[in-house]
mmCIF file of C-alpha atoms and ligand atoms in Angstrom:
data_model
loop_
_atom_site.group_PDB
_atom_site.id
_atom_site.type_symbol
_atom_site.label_atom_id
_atom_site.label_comp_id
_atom_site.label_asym_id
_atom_site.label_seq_id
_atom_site.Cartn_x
_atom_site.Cartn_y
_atom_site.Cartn_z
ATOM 1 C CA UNK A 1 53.408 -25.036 -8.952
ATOM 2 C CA UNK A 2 52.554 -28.127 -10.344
ATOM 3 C CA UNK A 3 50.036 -29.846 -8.629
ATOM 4 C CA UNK A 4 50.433 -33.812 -8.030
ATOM 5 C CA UNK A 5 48.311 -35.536 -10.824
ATOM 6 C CA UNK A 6 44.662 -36.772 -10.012
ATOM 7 C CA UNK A 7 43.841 -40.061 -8.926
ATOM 8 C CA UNK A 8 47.451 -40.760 -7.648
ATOM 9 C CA UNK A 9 47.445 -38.942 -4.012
ATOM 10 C CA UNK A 10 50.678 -39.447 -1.883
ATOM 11 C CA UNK A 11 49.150 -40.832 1.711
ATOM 12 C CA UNK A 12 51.234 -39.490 4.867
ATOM 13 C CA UNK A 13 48.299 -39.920 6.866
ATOM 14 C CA UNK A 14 49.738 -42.593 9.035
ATOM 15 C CA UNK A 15 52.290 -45.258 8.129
ATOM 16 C CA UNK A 16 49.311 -47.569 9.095
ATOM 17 C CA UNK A 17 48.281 -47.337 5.862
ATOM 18 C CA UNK A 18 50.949 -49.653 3.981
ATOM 19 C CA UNK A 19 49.489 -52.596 1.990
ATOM 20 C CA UNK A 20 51.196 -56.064 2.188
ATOM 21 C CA UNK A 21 53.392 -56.671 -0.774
ATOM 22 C CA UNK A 22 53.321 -60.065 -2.720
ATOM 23 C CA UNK A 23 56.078 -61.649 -0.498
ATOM 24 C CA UNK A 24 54.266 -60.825 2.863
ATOM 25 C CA UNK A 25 50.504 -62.604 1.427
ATOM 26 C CA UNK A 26 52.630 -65.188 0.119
ATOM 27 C CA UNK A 27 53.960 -65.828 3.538
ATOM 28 C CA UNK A 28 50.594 -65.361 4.949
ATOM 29 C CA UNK A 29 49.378 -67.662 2.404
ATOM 30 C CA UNK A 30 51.542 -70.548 3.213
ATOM 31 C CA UNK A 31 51.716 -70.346 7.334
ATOM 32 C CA UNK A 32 51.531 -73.235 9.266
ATOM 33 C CA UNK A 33 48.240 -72.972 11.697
ATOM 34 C CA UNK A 34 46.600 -74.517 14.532
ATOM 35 C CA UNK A 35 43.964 -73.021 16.716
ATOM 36 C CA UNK A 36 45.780 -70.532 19.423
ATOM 37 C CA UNK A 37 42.735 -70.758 21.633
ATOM 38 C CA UNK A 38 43.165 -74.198 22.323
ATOM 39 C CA UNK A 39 46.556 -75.405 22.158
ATOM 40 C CA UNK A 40 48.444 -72.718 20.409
ATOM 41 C CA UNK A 41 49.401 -71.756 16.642
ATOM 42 C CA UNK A 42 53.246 -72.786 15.749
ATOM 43 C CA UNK A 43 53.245 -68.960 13.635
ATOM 44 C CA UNK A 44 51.761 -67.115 16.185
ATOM 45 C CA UNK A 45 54.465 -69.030 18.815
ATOM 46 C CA UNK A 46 57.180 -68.329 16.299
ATOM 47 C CA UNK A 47 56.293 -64.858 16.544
ATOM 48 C CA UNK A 48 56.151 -64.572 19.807
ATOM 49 C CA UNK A 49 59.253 -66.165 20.167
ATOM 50 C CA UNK A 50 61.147 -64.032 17.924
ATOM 51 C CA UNK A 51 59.919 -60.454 19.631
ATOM 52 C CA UNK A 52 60.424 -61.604 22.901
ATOM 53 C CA UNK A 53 64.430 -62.645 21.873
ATOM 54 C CA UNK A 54 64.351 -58.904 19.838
ATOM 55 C CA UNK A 55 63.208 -57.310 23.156
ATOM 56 C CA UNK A 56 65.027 -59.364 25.585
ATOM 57 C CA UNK A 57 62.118 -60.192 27.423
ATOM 58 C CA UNK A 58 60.692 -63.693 28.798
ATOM 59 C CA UNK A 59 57.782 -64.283 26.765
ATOM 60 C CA UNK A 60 55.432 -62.291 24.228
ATOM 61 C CA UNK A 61 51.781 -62.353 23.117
ATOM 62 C CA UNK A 62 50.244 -61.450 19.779
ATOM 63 C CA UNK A 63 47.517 -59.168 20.721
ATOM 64 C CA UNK A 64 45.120 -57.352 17.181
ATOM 65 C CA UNK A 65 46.318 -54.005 17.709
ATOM 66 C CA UNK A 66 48.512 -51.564 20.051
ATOM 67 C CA UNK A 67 45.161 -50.387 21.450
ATOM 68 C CA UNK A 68 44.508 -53.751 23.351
ATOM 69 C CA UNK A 69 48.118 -54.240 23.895
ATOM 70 C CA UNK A 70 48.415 -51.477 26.155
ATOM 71 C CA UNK A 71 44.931 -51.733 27.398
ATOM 72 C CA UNK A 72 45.919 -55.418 28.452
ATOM 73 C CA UNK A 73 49.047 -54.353 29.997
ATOM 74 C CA UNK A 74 47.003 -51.155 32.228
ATOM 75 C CA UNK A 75 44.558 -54.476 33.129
ATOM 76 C CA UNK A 76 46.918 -56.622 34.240
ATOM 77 C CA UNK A 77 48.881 -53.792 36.195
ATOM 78 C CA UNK A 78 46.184 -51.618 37.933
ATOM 79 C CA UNK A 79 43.512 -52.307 40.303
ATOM 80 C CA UNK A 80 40.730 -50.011 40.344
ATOM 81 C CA UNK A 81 41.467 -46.411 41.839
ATOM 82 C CA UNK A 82 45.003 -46.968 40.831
ATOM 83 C CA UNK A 83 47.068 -44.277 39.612
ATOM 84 C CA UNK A 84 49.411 -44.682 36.642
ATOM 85 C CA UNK A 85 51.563 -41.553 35.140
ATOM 86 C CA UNK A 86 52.171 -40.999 31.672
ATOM 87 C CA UNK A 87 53.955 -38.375 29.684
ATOM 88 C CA UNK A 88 51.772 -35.633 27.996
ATOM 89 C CA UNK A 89 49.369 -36.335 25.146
ATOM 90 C CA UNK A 90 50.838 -40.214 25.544
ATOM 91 C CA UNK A 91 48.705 -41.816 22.953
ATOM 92 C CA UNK A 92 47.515 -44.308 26.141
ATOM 93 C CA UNK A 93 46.212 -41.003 27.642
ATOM 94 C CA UNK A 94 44.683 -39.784 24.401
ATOM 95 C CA UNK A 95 44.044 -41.906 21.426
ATOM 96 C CA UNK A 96 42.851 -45.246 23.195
ATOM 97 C CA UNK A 97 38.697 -44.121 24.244
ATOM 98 C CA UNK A 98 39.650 -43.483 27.572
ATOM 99 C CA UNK A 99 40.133 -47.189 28.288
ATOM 100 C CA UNK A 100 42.870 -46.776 30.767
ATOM 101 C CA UNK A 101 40.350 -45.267 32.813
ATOM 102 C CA UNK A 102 36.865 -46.706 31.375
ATOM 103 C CA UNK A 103 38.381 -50.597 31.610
ATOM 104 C CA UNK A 104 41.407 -50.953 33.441
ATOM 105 C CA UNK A 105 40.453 -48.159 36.168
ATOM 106 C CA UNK A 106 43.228 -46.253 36.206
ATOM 107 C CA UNK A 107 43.351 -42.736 37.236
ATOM 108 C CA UNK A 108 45.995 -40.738 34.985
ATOM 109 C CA UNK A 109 48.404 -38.335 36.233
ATOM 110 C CA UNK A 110 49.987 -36.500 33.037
ATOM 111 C CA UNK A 111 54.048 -35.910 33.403
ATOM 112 C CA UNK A 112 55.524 -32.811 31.451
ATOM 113 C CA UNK A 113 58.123 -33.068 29.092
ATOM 114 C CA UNK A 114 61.072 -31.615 30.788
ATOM 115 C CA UNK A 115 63.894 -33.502 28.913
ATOM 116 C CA UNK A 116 62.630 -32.511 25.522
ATOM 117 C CA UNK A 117 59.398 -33.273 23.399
ATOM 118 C CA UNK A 118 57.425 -36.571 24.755
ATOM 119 C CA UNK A 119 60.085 -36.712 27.421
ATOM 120 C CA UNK A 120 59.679 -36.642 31.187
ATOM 121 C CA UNK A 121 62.887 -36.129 33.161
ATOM 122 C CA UNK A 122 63.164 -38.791 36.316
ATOM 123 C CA UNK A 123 62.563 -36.069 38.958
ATOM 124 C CA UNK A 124 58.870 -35.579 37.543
ATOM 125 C CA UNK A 125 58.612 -39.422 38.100
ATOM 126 C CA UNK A 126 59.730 -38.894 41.898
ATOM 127 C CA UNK A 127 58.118 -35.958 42.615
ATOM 128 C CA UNK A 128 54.654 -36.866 41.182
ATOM 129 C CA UNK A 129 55.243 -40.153 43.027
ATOM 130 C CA UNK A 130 52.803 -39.824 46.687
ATOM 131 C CA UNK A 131 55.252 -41.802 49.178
ATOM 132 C CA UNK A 132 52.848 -42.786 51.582
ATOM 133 C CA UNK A 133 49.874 -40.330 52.816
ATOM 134 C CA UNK A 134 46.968 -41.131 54.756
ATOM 135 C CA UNK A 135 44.903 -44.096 54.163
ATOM 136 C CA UNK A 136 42.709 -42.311 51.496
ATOM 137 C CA UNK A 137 45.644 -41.553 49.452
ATOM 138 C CA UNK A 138 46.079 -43.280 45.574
ATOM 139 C CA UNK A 139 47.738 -46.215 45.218
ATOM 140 C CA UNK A 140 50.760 -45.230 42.721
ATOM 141 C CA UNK A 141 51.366 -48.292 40.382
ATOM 142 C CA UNK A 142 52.548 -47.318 36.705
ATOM 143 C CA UNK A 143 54.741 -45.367 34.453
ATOM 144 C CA UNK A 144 53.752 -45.993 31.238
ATOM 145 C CA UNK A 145 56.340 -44.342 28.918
ATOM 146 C CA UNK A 146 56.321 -43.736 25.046
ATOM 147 C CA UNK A 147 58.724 -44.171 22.887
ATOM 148 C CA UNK A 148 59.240 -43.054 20.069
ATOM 149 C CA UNK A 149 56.438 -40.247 21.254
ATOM 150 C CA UNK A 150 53.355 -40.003 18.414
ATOM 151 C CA UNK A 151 51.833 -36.636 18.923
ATOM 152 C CA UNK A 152 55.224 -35.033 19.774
ATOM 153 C CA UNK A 153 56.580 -35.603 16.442
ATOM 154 C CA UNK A 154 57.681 -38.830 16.845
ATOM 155 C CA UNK A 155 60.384 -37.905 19.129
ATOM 156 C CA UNK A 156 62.897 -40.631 21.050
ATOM 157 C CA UNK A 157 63.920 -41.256 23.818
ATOM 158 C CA UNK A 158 67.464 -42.363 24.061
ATOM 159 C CA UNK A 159 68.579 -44.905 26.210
ATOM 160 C CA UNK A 160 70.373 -43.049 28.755
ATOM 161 C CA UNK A 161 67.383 -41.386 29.470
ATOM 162 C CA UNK A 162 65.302 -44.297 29.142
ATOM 163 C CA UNK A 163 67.619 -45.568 31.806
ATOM 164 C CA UNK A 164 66.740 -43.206 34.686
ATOM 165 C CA UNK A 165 63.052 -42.961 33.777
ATOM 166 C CA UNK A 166 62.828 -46.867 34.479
ATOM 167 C CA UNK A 167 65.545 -46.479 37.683
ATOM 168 C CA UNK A 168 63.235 -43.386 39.189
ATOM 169 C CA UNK A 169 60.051 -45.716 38.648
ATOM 170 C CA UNK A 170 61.003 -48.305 40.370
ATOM 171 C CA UNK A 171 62.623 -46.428 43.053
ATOM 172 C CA UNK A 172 59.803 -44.936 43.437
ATOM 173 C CA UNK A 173 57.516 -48.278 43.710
ATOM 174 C CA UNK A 174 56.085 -47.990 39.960
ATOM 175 C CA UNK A 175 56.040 -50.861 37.615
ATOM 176 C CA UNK A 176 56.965 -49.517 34.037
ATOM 177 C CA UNK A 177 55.284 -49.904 30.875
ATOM 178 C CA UNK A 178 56.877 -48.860 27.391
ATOM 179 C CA UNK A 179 54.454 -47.971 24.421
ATOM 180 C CA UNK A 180 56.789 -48.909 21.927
ATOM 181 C CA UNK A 181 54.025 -48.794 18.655
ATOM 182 C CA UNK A 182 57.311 -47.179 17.288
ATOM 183 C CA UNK A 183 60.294 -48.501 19.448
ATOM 184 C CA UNK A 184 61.868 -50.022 16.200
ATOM 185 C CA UNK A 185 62.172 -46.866 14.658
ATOM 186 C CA UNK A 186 63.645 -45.285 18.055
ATOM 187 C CA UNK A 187 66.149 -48.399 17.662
ATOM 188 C CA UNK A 188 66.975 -47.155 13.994
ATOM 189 C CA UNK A 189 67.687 -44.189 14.465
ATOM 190 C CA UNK A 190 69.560 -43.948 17.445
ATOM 191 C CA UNK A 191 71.726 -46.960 16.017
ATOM 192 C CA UNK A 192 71.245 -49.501 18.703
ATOM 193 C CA UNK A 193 69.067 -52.429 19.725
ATOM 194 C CA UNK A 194 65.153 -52.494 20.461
ATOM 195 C CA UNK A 195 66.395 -54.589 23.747
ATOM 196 C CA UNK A 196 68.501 -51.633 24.773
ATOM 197 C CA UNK A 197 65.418 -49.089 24.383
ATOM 198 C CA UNK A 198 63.140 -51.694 26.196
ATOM 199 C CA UNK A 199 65.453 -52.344 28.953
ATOM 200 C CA UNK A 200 64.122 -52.499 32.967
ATOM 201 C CA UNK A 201 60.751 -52.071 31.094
ATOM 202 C CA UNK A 202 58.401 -54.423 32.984
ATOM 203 C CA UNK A 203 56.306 -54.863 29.520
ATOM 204 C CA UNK A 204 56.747 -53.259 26.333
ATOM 205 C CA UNK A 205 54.148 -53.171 23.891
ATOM 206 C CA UNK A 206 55.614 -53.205 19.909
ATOM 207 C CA UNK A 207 53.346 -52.623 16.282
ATOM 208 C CA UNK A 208 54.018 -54.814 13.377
ATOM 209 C CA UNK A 209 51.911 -52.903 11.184
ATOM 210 C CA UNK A 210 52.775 -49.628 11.328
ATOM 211 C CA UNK A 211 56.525 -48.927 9.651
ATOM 212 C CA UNK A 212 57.023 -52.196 9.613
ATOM 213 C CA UNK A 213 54.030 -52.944 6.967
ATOM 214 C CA UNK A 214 52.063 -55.657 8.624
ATOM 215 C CA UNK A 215 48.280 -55.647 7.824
ATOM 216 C CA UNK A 216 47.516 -56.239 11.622
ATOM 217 C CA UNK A 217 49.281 -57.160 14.304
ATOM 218 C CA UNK A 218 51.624 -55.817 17.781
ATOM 219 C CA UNK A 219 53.313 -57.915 20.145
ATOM 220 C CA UNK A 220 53.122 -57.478 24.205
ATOM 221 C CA UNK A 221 55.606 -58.786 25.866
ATOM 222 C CA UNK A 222 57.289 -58.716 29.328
ATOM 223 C CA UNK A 223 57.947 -61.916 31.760
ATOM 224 C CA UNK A 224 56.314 -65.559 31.954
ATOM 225 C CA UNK A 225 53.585 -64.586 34.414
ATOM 226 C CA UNK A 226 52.778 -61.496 32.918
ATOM 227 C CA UNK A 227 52.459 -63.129 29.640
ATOM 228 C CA UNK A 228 50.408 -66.116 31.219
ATOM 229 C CA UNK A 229 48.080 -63.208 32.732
ATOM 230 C CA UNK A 230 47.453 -61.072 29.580
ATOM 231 C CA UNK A 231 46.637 -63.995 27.576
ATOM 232 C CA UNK A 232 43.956 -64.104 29.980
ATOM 233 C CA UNK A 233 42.685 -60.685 29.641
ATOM 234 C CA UNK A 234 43.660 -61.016 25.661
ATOM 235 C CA UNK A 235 40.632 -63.859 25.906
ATOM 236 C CA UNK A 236 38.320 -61.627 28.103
ATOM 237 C CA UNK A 237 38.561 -58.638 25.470
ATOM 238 C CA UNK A 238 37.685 -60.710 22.826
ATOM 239 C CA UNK A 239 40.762 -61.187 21.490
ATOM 240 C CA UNK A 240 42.157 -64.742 21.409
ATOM 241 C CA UNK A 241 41.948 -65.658 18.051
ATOM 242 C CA UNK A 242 42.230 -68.978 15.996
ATOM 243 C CA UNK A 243 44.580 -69.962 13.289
ATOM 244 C CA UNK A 244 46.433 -66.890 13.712
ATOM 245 C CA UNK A 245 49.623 -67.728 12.111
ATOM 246 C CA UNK A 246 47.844 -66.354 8.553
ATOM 247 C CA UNK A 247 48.323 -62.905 10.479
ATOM 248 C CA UNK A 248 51.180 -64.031 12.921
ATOM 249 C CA UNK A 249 53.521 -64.938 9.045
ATOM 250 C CA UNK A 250 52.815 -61.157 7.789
ATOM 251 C CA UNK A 251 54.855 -59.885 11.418
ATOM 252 C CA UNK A 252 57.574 -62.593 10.681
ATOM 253 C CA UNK A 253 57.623 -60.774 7.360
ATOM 254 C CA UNK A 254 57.746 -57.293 8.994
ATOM 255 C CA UNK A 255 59.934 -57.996 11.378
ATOM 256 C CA UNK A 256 63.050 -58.428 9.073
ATOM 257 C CA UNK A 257 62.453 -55.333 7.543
ATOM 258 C CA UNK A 258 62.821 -53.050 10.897
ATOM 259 C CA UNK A 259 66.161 -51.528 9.151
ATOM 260 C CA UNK A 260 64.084 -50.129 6.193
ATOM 261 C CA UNK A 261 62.711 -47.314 8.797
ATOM 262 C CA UNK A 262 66.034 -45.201 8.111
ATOM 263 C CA UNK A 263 64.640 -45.028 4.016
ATOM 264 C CA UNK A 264 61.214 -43.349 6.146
ATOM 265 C CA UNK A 265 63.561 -41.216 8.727
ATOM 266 C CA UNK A 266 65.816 -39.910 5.950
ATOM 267 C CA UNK A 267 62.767 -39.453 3.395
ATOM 268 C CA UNK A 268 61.125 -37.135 6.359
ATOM 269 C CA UNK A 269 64.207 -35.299 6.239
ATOM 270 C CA UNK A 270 63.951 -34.370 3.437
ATOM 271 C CA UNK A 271 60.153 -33.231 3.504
ATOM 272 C CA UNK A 272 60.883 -31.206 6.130
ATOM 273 C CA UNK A 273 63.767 -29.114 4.349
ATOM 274 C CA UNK A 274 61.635 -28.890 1.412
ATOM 275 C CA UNK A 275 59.088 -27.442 3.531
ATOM 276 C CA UNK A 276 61.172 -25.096 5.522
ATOM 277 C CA UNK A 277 63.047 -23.762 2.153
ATOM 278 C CA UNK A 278 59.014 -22.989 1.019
ATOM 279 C CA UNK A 279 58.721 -20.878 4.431
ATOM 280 C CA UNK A 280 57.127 -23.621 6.735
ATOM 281 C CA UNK A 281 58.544 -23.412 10.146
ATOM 282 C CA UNK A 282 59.221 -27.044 10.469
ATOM 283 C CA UNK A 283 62.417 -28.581 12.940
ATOM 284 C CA UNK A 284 64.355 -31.121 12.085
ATOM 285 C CA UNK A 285 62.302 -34.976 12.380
ATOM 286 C CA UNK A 286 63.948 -37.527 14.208
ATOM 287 C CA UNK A 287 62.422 -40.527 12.880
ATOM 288 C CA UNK A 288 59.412 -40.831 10.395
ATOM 289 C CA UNK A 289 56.855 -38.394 11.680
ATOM 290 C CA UNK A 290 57.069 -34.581 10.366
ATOM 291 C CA UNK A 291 54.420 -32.054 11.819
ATOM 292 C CA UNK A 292 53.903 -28.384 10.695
ATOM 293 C CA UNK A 293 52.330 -26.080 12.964
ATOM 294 C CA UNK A 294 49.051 -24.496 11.306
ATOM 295 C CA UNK A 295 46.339 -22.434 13.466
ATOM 296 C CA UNK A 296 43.622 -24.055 11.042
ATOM 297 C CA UNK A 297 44.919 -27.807 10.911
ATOM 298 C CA UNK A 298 41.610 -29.136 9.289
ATOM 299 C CA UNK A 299 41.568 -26.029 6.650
ATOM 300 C CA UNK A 300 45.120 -26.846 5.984
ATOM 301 C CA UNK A 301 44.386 -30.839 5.719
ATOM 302 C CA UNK A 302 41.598 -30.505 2.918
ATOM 303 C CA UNK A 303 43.742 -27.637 1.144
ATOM 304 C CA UNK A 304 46.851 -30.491 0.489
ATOM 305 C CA UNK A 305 44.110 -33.234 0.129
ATOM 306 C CA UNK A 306 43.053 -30.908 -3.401
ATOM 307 C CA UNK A 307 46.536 -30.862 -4.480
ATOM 308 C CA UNK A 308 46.684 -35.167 -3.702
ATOM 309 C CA UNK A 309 48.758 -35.011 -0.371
ATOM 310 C CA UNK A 310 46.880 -36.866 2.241
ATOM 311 C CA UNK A 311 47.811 -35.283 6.085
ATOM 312 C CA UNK A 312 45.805 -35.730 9.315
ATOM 313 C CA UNK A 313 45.041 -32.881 11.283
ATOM 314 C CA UNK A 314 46.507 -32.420 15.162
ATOM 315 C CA UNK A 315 45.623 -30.069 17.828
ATOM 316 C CA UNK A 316 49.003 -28.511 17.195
ATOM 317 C CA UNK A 317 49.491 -28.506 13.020
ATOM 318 C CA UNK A 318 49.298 -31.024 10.678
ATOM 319 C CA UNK A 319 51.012 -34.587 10.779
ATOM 320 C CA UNK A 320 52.633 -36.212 7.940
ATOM 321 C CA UNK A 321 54.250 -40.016 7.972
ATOM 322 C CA UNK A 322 56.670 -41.257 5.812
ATOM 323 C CA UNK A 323 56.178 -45.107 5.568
ATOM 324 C CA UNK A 324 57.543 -47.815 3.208
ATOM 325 C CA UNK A 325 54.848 -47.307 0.575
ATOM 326 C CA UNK A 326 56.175 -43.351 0.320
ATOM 327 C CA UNK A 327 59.105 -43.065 -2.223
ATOM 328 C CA UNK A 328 61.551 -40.503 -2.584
ATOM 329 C CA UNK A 329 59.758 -39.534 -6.092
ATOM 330 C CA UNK A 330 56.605 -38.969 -3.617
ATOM 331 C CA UNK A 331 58.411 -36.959 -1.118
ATOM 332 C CA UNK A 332 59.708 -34.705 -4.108
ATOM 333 C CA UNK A 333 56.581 -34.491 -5.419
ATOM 334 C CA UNK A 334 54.789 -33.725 -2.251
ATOM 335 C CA UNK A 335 57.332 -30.482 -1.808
ATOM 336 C CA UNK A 336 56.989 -29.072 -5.532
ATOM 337 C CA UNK A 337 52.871 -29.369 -5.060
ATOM 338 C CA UNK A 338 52.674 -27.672 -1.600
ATOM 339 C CA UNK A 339 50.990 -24.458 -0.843
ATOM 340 C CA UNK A 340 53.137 -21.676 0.852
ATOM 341 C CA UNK A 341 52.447 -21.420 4.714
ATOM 342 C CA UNK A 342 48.820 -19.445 5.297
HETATM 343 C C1 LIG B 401 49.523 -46.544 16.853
HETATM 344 C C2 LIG B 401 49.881 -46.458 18.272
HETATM 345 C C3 LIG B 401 49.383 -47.377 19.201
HETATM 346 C C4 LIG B 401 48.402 -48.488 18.887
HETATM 347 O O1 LIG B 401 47.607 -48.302 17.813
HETATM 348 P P1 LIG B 401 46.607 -49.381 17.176
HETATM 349 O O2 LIG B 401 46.039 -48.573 16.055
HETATM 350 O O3 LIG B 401 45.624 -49.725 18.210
HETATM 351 O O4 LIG B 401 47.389 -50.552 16.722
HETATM 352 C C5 LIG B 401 49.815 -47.267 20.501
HETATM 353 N N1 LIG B 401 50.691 -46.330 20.851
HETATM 354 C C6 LIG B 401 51.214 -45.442 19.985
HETATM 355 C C7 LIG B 401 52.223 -44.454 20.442
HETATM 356 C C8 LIG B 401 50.816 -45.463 18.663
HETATM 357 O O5 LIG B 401 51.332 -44.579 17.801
#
């Protein structure tokens, strides 16, 4: 076993972790700015623009990070008290500080996965729905859905069943929210458009700089007084910004290379045969994220960092992204260098 060489560690800790190539800080270099905070940067509008068309929505907002994309989105949906449903370990219920609760005062009501991995079916929606009640009963308001689903392995949703998720919400009274960090590689790999996938989605929430290799960036986006509202709440979190078409021109860049994610899908493939032909009981990834189930994640984690493959620990196994800056050389060399399964 040939371990891969010092000093040149293959990272598939997150796909967060891509740098901007030279055409990307050229674009960034060259952006035309203004400051948004007062009457708008053309870039940042541009940007906006060009999500909202992807997405088929009204409008769109540049917002710093997923994080305060959804948390914008809970703020501008939920009242205090409010109750908002999400599928299990939904990064919104999990990886955001609790600020679903802690700022936008919602009170979460976790959905199983009954149509597969990340997945409610649209009978969960209904039945966790309360239709009416006494007076003290919650106020039901949200579904905020995930797509493709982080800590299930990156799992999608297709659009069938994104379909009747959206018609049982609002049935049911619930505005719907779509977490779609990774909706453009749901769109990849199912082979249709990130408009289909958002579809009867109230807002969507999408990341520029995760596959899509933008230093920073995601775009909210849902209809004209939605979009007039978060940019409210943006500027109450501290996050209108200034001449933010430097950042804005690195997501123009990303955005035209959304069909590069089936390089990442296929290259996960392929980690994950390697891995099962070495013994590890590993399925089959549907887009970029593969995770191999290990009672002692963290020991596992610092055994591959020794050997130069970088992983993050889960509460399940260990989690490994392919990403654009993860060639098929690194994939083959992350297989040959891996420990059999403990
Ligand atoms: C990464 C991610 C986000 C947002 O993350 P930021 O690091 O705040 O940009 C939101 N939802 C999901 C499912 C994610 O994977």
């Amino acid at each position: 076993m040939t371990p891969v060489p010092a000093g040149t560690p293959v990272d598939l800790r997150s796909d967060t972790v891509t740098r901007p190539d030279a055409r990307m800080r050229d674009a960034m270099a060259r952006a035309e700015v203004a400051d948004d905070v007062l009457d708008g940067d053309p870039t940042m509008r541009t940007l906006e623009e060009s999500v909202a068309h992807r997405l088929g929505t009204e409008d769109a907002l540049w917002v710093p990070s997923g994080s305060m994309g959804n948390l914008i989105a809970l703020c501008v949906h939920l009242e205090r008290g409010d109750r908002f449903f999400a599928p299990d370990r939904a990064h919104v219920l999990d990886q955001e500080v609790g600020t679903a609760a802690w700022l936008a005062g919602g009170l979460p009501r976790v959905l199983p996965w009954s149509e597969g991995p990340g997945t409610p079916s649209p009978s969960d929606v209904t039945r966790a729905v309360a239709h009416g009640g006494p007076y003290f009963a919650l106020r039901d308001r949200l579904l905020c859905l995930e797509n493709t689903h982080n800590a299930a392995g990156g799992t999608v949703t297709t659009v069938e069943q994104h379909r009747r998720l959206v018609g049982a919400a609002h049935a049911a009274g619930l505005l719907v929210h779509l977490d779609g960090a990774r909706l453009w590689n749901a769109a990849v790999a199912l082979g249709v458009s990130p408009a289909d996938l958002a579809a009867g989605a109230d807002t969507v929430l999408v990341c520029l700089s995760k596959g899509l290799g933008a230093p920073v960036g995601s775009v909210l986006a849902g209809g004209t007084a939605f979009v007039r509202e978060a940019r409210r709440v943006r500027k109450m979190l501290g996050g209108g910004i200034r001449q933010g078409g430097v950042l804005a021109a690195a997501g123009l860049v990303a955005l035209e290379r959304a069909d590069r994610l089936a390089e990442d899908h296929h290259h996960a493939r392929l980690l994950a045969a390697g891995l099962a032909e070495r013994g590890w009981k590993t399925g089959i990834p549907q887009t970029n994220i593969v995770v191999l189930p290990a009672d002692d994640a963290p020991h596992t984690v610092s055994l591959l960092a020794r050997r130069g493959i970088l992983t993050l620990p889960t509460d399940v196994g260990v989690r490994m992204i392919t990403h654009g800056d993860v060639s098929r050389r690194d994939v083959l060399r992350v297989i040959e260098s891996f420990p059999p399964p403990v």
